[in-house]
Coordinates of C-alpha atoms and ligand atoms in Angstrom, one line a residue:
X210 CA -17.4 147.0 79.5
X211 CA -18.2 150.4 80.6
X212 CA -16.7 153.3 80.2
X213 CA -13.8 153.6 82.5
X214 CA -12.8 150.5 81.2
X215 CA -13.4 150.9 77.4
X216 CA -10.7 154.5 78.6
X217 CA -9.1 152.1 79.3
X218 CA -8.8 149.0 76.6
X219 CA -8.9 151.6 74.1
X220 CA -5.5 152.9 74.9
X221 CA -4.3 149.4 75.2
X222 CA -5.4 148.5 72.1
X223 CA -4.0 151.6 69.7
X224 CA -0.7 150.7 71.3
X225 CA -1.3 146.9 70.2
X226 CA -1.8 147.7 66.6
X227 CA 1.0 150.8 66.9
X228 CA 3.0 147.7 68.3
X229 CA 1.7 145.3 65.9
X230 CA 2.4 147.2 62.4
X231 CA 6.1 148.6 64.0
X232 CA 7.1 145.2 64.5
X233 CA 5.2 143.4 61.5
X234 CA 8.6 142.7 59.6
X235 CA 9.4 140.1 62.4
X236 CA 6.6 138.0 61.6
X237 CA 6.4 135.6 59.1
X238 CA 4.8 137.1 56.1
X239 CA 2.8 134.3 55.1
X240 CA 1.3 131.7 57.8
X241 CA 2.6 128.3 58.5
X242 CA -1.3 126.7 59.2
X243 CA -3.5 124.1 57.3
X244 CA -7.0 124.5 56.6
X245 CA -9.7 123.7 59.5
X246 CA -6.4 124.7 62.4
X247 CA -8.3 127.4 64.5
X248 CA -11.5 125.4 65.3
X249 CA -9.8 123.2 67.7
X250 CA -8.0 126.3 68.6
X251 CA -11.7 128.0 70.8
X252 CA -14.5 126.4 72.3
X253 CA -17.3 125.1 70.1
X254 CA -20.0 127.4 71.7
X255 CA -20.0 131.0 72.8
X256 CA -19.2 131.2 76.4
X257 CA -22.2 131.1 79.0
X258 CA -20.3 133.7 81.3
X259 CA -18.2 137.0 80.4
X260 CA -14.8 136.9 80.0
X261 CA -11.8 139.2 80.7
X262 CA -10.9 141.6 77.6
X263 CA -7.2 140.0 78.7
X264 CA -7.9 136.8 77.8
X265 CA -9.2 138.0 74.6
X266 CA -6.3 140.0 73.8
X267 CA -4.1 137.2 74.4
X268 CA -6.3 134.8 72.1
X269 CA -5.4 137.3 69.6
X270 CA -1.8 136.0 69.5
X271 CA -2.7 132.2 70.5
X272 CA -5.4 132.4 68.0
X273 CA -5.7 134.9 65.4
X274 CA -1.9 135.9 64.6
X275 CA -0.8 132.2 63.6
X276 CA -3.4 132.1 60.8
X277 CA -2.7 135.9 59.5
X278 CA -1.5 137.1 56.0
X279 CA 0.7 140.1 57.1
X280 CA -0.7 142.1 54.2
X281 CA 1.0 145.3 55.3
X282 CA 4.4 143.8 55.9
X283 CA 7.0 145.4 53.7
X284 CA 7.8 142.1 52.7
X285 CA 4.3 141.3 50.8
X286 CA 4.5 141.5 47.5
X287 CA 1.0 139.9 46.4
X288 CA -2.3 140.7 44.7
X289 CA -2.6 144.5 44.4
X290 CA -1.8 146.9 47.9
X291 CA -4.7 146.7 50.8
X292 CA -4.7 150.6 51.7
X293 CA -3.6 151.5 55.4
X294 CA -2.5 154.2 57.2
X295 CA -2.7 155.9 60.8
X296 CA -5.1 158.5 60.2
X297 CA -6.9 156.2 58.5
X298 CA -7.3 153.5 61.5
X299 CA -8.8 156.9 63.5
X300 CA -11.5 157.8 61.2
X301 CA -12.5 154.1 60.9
X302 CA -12.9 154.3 64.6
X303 CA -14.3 157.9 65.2
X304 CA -16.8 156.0 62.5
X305 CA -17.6 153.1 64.8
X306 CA -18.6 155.5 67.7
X307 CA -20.4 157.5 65.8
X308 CA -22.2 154.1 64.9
X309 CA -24.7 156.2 62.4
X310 CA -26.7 154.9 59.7
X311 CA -26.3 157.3 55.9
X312 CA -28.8 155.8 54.2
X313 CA -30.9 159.4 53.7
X314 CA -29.9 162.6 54.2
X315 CA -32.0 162.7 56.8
X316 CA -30.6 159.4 58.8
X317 CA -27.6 161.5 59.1
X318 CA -27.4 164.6 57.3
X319 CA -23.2 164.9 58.3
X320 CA -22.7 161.6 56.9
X321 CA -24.3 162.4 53.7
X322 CA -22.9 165.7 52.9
X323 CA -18.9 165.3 54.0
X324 CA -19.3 162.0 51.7
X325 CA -20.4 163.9 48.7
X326 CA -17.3 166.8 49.1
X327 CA -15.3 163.8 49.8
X328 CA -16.1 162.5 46.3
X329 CA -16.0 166.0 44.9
X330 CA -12.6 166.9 46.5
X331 CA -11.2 163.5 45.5
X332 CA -12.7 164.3 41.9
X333 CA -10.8 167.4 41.0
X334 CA -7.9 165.3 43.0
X335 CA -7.6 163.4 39.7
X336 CA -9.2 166.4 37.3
X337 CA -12.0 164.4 36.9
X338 CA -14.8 166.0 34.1
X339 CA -16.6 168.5 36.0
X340 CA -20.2 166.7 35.1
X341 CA -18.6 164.0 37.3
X342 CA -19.2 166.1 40.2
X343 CA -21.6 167.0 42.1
X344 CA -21.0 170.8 42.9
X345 CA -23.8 172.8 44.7
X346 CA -26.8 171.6 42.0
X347 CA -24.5 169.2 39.7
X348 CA -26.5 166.4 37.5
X349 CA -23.4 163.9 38.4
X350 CA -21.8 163.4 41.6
X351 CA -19.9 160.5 43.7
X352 CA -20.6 158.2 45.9
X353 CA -18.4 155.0 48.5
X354 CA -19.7 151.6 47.5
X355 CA -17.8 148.9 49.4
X356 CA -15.7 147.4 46.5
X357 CA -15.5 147.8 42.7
X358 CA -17.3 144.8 41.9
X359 CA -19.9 146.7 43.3
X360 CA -19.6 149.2 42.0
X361 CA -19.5 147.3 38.1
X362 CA -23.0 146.1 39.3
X363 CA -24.2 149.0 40.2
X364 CA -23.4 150.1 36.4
X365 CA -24.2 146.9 34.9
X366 CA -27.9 147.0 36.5
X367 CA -28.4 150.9 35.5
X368 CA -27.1 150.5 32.1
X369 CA -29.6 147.4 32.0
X370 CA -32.7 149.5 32.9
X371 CA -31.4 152.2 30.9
X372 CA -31.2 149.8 27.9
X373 CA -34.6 148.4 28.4
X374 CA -36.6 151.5 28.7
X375 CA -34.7 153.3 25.6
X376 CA -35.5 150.2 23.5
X377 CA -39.1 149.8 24.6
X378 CA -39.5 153.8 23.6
X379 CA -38.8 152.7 20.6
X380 CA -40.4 149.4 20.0
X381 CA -43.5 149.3 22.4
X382 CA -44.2 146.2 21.2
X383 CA -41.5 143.9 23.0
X384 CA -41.8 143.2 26.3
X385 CA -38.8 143.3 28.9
X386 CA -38.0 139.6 29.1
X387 CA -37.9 140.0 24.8
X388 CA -35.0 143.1 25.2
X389 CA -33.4 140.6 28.0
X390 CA -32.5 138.0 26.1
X391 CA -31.1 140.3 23.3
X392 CA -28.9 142.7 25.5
X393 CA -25.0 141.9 25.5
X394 CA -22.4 143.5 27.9
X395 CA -18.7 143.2 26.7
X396 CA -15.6 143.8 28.7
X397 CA -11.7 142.9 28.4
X398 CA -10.3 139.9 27.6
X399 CA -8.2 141.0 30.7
X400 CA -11.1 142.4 32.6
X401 CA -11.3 141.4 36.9
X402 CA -13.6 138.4 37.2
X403 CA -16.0 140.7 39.2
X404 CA -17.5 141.9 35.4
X405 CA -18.4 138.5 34.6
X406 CA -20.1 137.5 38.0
X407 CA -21.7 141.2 37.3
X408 CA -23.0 140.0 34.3
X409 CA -24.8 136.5 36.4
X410 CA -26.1 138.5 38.9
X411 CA -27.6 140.8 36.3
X412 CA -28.7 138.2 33.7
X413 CA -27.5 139.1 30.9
X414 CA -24.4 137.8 29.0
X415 CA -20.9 139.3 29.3
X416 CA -18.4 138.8 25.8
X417 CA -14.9 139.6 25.8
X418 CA -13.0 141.5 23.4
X419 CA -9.9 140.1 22.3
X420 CA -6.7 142.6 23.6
X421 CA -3.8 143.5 21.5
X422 CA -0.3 142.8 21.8
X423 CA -0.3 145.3 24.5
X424 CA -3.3 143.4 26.6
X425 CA -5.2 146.8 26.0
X426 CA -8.6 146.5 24.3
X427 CA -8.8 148.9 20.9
X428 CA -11.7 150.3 19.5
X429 CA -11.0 148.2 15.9
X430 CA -11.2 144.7 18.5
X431 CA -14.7 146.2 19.8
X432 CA -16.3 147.5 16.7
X433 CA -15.8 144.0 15.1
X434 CA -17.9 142.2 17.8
X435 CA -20.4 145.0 17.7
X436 CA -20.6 144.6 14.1
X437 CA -20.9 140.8 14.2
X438 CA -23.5 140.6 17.0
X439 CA -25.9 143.8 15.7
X440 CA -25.8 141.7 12.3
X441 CA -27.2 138.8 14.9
X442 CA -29.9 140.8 16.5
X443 CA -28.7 141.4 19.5
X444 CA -28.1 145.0 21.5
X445 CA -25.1 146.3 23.0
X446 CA -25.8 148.4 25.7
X447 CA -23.0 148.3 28.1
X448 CA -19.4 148.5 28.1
X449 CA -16.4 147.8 30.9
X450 CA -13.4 149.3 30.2
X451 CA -10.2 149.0 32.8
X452 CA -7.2 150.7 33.8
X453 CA -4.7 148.5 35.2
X454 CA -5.9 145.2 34.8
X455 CA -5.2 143.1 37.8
X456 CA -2.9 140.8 35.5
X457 CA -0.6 142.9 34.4
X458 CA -1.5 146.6 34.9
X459 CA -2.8 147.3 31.2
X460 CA -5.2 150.3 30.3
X461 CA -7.9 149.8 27.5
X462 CA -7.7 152.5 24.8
X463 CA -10.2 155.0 26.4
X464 CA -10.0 157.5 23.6
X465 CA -10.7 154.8 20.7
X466 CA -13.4 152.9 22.6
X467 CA -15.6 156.1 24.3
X468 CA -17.0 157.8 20.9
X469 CA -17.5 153.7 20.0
X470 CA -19.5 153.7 23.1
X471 CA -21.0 157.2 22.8
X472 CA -22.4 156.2 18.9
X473 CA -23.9 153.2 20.0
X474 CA -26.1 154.6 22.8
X475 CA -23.7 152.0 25.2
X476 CA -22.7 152.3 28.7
X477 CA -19.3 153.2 29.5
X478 CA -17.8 152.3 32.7
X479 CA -14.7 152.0 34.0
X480 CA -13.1 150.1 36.4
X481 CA -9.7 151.3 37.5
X482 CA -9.3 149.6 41.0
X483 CA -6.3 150.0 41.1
X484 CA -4.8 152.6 39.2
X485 CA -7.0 155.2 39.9
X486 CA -5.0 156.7 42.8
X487 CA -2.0 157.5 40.7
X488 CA -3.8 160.0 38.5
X489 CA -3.8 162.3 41.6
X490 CA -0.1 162.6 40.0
X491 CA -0.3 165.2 37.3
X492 CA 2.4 162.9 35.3
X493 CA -0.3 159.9 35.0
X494 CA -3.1 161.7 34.4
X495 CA -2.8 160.8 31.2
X496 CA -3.8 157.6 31.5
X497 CA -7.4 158.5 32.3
X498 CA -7.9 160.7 29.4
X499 CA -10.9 159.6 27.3
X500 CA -13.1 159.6 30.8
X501 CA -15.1 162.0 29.2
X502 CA -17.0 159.7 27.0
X503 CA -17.6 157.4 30.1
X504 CA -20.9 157.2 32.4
X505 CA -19.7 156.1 35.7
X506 CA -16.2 155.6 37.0
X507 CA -14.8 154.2 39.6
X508 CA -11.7 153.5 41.4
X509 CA -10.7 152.1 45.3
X510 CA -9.0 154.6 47.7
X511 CA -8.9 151.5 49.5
X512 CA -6.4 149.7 47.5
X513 CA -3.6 152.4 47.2
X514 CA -4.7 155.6 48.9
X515 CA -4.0 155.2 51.9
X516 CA -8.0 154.8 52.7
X517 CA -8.6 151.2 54.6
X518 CA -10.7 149.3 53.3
X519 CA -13.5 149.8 52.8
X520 CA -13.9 152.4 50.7
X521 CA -14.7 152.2 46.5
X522 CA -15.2 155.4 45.3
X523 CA -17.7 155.8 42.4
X524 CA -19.1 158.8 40.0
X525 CA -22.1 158.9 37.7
X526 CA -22.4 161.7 35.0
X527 CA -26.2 161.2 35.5
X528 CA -27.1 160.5 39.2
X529 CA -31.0 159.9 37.7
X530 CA -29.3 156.5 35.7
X531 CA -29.0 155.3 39.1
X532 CA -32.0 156.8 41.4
X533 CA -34.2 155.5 38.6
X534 CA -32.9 152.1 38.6
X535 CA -32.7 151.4 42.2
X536 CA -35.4 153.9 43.7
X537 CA -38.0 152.2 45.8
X538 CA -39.6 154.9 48.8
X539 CA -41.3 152.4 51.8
X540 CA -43.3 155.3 54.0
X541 CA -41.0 154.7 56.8
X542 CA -38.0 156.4 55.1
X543 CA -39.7 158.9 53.5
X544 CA -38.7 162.5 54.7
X545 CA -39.5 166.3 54.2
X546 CA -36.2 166.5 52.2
X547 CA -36.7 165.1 48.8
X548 CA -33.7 164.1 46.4
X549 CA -32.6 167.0 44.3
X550 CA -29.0 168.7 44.2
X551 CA -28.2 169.4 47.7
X552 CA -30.1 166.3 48.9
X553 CA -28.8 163.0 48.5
X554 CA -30.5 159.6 49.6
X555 CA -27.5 157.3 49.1
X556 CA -29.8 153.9 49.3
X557 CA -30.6 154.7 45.9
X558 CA -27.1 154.6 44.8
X559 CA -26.1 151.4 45.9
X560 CA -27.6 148.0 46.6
X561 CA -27.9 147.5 50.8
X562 CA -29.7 150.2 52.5
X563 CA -27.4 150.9 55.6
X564 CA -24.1 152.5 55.1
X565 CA -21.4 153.6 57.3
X566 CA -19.5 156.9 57.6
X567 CA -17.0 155.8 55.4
X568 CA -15.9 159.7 54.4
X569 CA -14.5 160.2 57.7
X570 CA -11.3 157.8 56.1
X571 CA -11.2 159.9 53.7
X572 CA -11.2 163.1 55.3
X573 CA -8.2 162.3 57.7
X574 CA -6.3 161.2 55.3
X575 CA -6.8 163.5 52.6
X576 CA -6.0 166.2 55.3
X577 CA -2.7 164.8 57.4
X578 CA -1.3 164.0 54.2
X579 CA -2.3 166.5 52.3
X580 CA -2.4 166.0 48.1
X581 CA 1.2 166.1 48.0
X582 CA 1.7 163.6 50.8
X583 CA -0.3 161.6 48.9
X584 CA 1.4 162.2 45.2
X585 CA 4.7 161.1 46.9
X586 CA 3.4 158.0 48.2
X587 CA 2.5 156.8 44.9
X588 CA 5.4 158.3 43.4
X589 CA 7.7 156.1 45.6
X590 CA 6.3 152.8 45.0
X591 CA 6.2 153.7 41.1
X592 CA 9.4 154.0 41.5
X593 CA 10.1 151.1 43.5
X594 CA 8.2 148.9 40.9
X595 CA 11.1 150.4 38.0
X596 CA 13.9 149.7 40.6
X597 CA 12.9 146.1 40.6
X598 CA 12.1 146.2 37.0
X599 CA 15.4 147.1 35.8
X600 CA 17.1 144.5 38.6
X601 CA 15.2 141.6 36.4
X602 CA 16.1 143.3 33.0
X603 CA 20.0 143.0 34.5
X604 CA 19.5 139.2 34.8
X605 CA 19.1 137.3 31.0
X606 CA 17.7 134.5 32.7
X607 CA 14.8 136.2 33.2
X608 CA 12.4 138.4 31.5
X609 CA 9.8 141.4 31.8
X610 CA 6.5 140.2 30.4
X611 CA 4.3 143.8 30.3
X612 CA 5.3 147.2 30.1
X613 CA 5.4 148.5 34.0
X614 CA 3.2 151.7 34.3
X615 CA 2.9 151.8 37.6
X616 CA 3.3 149.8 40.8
X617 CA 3.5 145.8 39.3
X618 CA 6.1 144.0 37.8
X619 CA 5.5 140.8 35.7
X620 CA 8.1 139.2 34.9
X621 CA 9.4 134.6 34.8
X622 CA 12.1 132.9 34.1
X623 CA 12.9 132.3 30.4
X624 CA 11.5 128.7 29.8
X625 CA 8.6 126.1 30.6
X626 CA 5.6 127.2 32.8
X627 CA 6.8 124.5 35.5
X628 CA 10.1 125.7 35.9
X629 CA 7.9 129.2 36.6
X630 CA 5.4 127.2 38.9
X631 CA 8.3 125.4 40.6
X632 CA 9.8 129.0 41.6
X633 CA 7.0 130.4 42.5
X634 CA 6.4 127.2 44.9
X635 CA 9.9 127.9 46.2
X636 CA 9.5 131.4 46.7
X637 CA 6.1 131.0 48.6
X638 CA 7.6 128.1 50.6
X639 CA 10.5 130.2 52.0
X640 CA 7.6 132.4 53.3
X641 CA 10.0 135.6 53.5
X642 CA 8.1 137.2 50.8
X643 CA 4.9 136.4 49.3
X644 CA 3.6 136.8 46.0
X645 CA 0.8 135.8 43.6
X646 CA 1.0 134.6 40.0
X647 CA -1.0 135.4 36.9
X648 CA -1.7 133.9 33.2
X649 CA -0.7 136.0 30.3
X650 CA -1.7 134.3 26.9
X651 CA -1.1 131.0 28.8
X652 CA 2.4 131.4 30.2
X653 CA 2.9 131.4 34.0
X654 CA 3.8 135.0 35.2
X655 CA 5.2 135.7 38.9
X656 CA 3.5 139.3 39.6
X657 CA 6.0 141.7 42.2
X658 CA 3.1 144.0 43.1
X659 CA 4.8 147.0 45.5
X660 CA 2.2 146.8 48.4
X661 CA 3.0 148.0 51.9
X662 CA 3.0 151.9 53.1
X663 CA 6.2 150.8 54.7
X664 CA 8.5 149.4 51.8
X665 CA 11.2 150.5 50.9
X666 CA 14.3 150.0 48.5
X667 CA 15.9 147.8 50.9
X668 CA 13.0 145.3 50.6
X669 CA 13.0 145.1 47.1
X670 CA 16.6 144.4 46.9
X671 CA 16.1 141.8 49.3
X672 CA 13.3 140.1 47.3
X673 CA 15.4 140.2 44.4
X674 CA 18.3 138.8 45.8
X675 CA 16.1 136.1 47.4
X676 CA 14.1 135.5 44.1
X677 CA 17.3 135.4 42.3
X678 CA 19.3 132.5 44.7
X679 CA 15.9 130.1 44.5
X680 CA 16.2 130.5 40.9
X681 CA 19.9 129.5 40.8
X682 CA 18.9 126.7 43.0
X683 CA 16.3 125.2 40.5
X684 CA 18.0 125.8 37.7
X685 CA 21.2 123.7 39.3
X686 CA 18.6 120.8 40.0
X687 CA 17.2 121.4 37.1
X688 CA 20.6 120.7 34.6
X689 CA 21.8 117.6 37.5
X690 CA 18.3 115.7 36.1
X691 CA 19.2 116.3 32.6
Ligands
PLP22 C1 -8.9 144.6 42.7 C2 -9.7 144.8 41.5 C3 -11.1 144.6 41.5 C4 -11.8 144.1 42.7 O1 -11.9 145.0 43.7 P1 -12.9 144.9 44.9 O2 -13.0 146.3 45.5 O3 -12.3 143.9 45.9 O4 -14.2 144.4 44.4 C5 -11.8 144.9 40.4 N1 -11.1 145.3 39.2 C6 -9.8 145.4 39.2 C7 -9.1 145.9 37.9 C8 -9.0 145.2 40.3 O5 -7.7 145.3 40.3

């Protein structure tokens, strides 16, 4: 493809994907297919000879399209929101030409520097602590990992050298594999699975706190396990704390568990994948207070700001907790520059070494829609998730089974966890809206997650409606067994 033609397919394909998301309602949201149905679907090798960008395209429909998830379908109601918008899509392509590598400063100084603004602007988006930013000569600052389970890592292994090197200042005696074996990382009963596979790829074990009535982990639930396991000879270093659990949307009680945290030389992170985008909204900033006593926090534009994925957004109090844990200088990327306030090497921030322009996203978006754009996107789908909310609480066959925050409903049918499963079956069966479940202290939970930039009230009546006439249905078959 050259040039002229690339003028060319490029046109054709923005108006496939303008087509393709103006249209998405008309597809089925969830696919009909079985596992193992596109290999018989292409040729088992690469083609020997070129082919047309045509046929392609139309492989996209034969192909592709029959085995999608229509994630941004205002009819998806699964799992958390995938971010997407227009400006967005642009970025993510200006990004692609540009085609640069931001592992240094110096491997491309522009992709660098609009990334650290980006994480400053988005920081005083959400009145973030000032020592979260980075500023001109700030000690903190931000920085786009691909997801938040990296970003826990990330923590997880800083905290973990931290840990080590503060206990063997104090006890040259023991060696590292000694203070290994003793450190301990705890995290919500309710925490993302990603803190637990953080804590196998790191080596060292993970605990879980016990959450109240409330699925919120208090600072009385974590002081008793610290208690317990000091008494055992063991050493806290690190803890995960989380905003929205994926579950059900509950926030651990920051302001209880940071001085905890703070006292006992531990790591505070926090993982707010999801709800970190509402506290651009001055009425749910609230929720973050507390991330004062924290040392890194992080949160995905990707996931409800309107940034595609990918794009996790991370900030360190200390950017030395993670340049000394991950820094390693081969000759060949050294450079006249070296790291210090207005220079950043990103590689030692993060765990690959290359790194796309992923600021770009950000920068579109944050312009075309501006911070009050932005504040009324989240607004509306809050506001959705209540309108859907009080359409169960109408219902007595139902209930709600967590307080709703923000943009996630959980709510079942009063009775059995198989009556739940079998409705949830039904529902996903139907396949004119989709939606995951969750566990809350053993009973089944349907979650109604408000996803798509496109939804509106309309939608959510018709889910509810839809819900509510599958329900009627199971419950008739259910009393004709009896
Ligand atoms: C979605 C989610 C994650 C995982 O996000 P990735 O960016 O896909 O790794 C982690 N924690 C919470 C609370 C989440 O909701």
């Amino acid at each position: 493809m050259d040039t002229i033609e690339f003028r060319k397919r490029g046109k054709e394909m923005v108006d496939y994907i303008a087509d393709y998301l103006e249209q998405i309602e008309k597809r089925q949201v969830y696919p009909d297919v079985e596992p193992g149905y596109l290999r018989p679907l292409i040729p088992d090798s690469a083609p020997e000879d070129p082919e047309s960008f045509e046929d392609i395209l139309q492989d996209v429909e034969r192909v592709i399209m029959p085995g999608v998830t229509h994630w941004h379908s205002p009819r998806f109601f699964a799992y958390f929101p995938t971010a997407s918008s227009f400006p967005a899509l642009l970025a993510d392509m200006l990004s692609g030409g540009i085609g640069c590598m931001g592992f240094s400063w110096a491997s491309s100084p522009a992709c660098t520097e609009l990334e650290t603004v980006m994480l400053d602007w988005l920081g005083k988006m959400i009145n973030l602590p000032p020592q979260f930013l980075s500023g001109k000569d700030g000690e903190g600052g931000g920085v786009i990992q691909s997801t938040a389970s990296e970003a826990t890592l990330v923590a997880l292994l800083a905290a973990r050298t931290k840990a080590i090197h503060r206990v063997q200042s104090e006890n040259s005696e023991l060696t590292q594999g000694d203070i290994l074996s003793r450190l301990v990382a705890y995290t919500s009963d309710q925490a993302h699975f990603s803190v637990e596979k953080a804590g196998l790829i790191a080596g060292v074990r993970i605990k879980e706190v016990p959450t109240d009535d409330k699925f919120a982990v208090r600072g009385s639930a974590l002081r008793r396990v610290l208690d317990q396991d000091k008494a055992a000879g063991l050493i806290p270093f690190f803890f995960c704390a989380t905003l929205g659990t994926t579950t059900c949307c509950s926030f651990d009680r920051l302001l209880e568990l940071g001085p905890i945290c703070n006292a006992e030389n531990m790591w505070m992170h926090i993982d707010a994948a999801y709800a970190g985008s509402s506290f651009i909204c001055p009425e749910f900033r609230y929720l973050l207070n507390g991330v004062e006593f924290a040392d890194s926090f992080n949160f995905n534009p990707h996931k409800w700001l309107l940034v595609n994925f990918d794009c996790s957004t991370m900030w360190v109090k200390k950017r030395t907790d993670l340049t000394c844990a991950f820094k390693i200088d081969p000759v060949y990327l050294k450079h006249d520059h070296q790291e210090s306030g207005l220079i950043t090497d990103y590689r030692h921030w993060q765990i690959p070494l290359g790194r796309r322009f992923r600021s770009l996203k950000m920068w579109f978006v944050f312009r075309m829609y501006g911070v009050k754009g932005l504040q009324e996107y989240i607004r509306k789908h809050i506001k959705l998730a209540h309108e859907f909310k009080n359409l169960v609480l109408q219902d007595d066959r139902f209930e709600v089974c967590a307080d709703v925050v923000l943009g996630l409903v959980c709510f079942r049918l009063k009775g059995t966890n198989e009556l739940n499963e079998a409705l949830l079956k039904s529902i996903n069966e139907a396949r004119k809206i989709h939606l995951v479940p969750c566990r809350l202290r053993g009973k089944f939970v349907l979650r109604f997650s408000i996803c798509s930039r496109t939804v509106e009230s309309a939608h959510v009546q018709f889910a509810w409606k839809h819900i509510v006439q599958l329900a009627s249905e199971l419950l008739k078959a259910q009393r004709q067994q009896q």
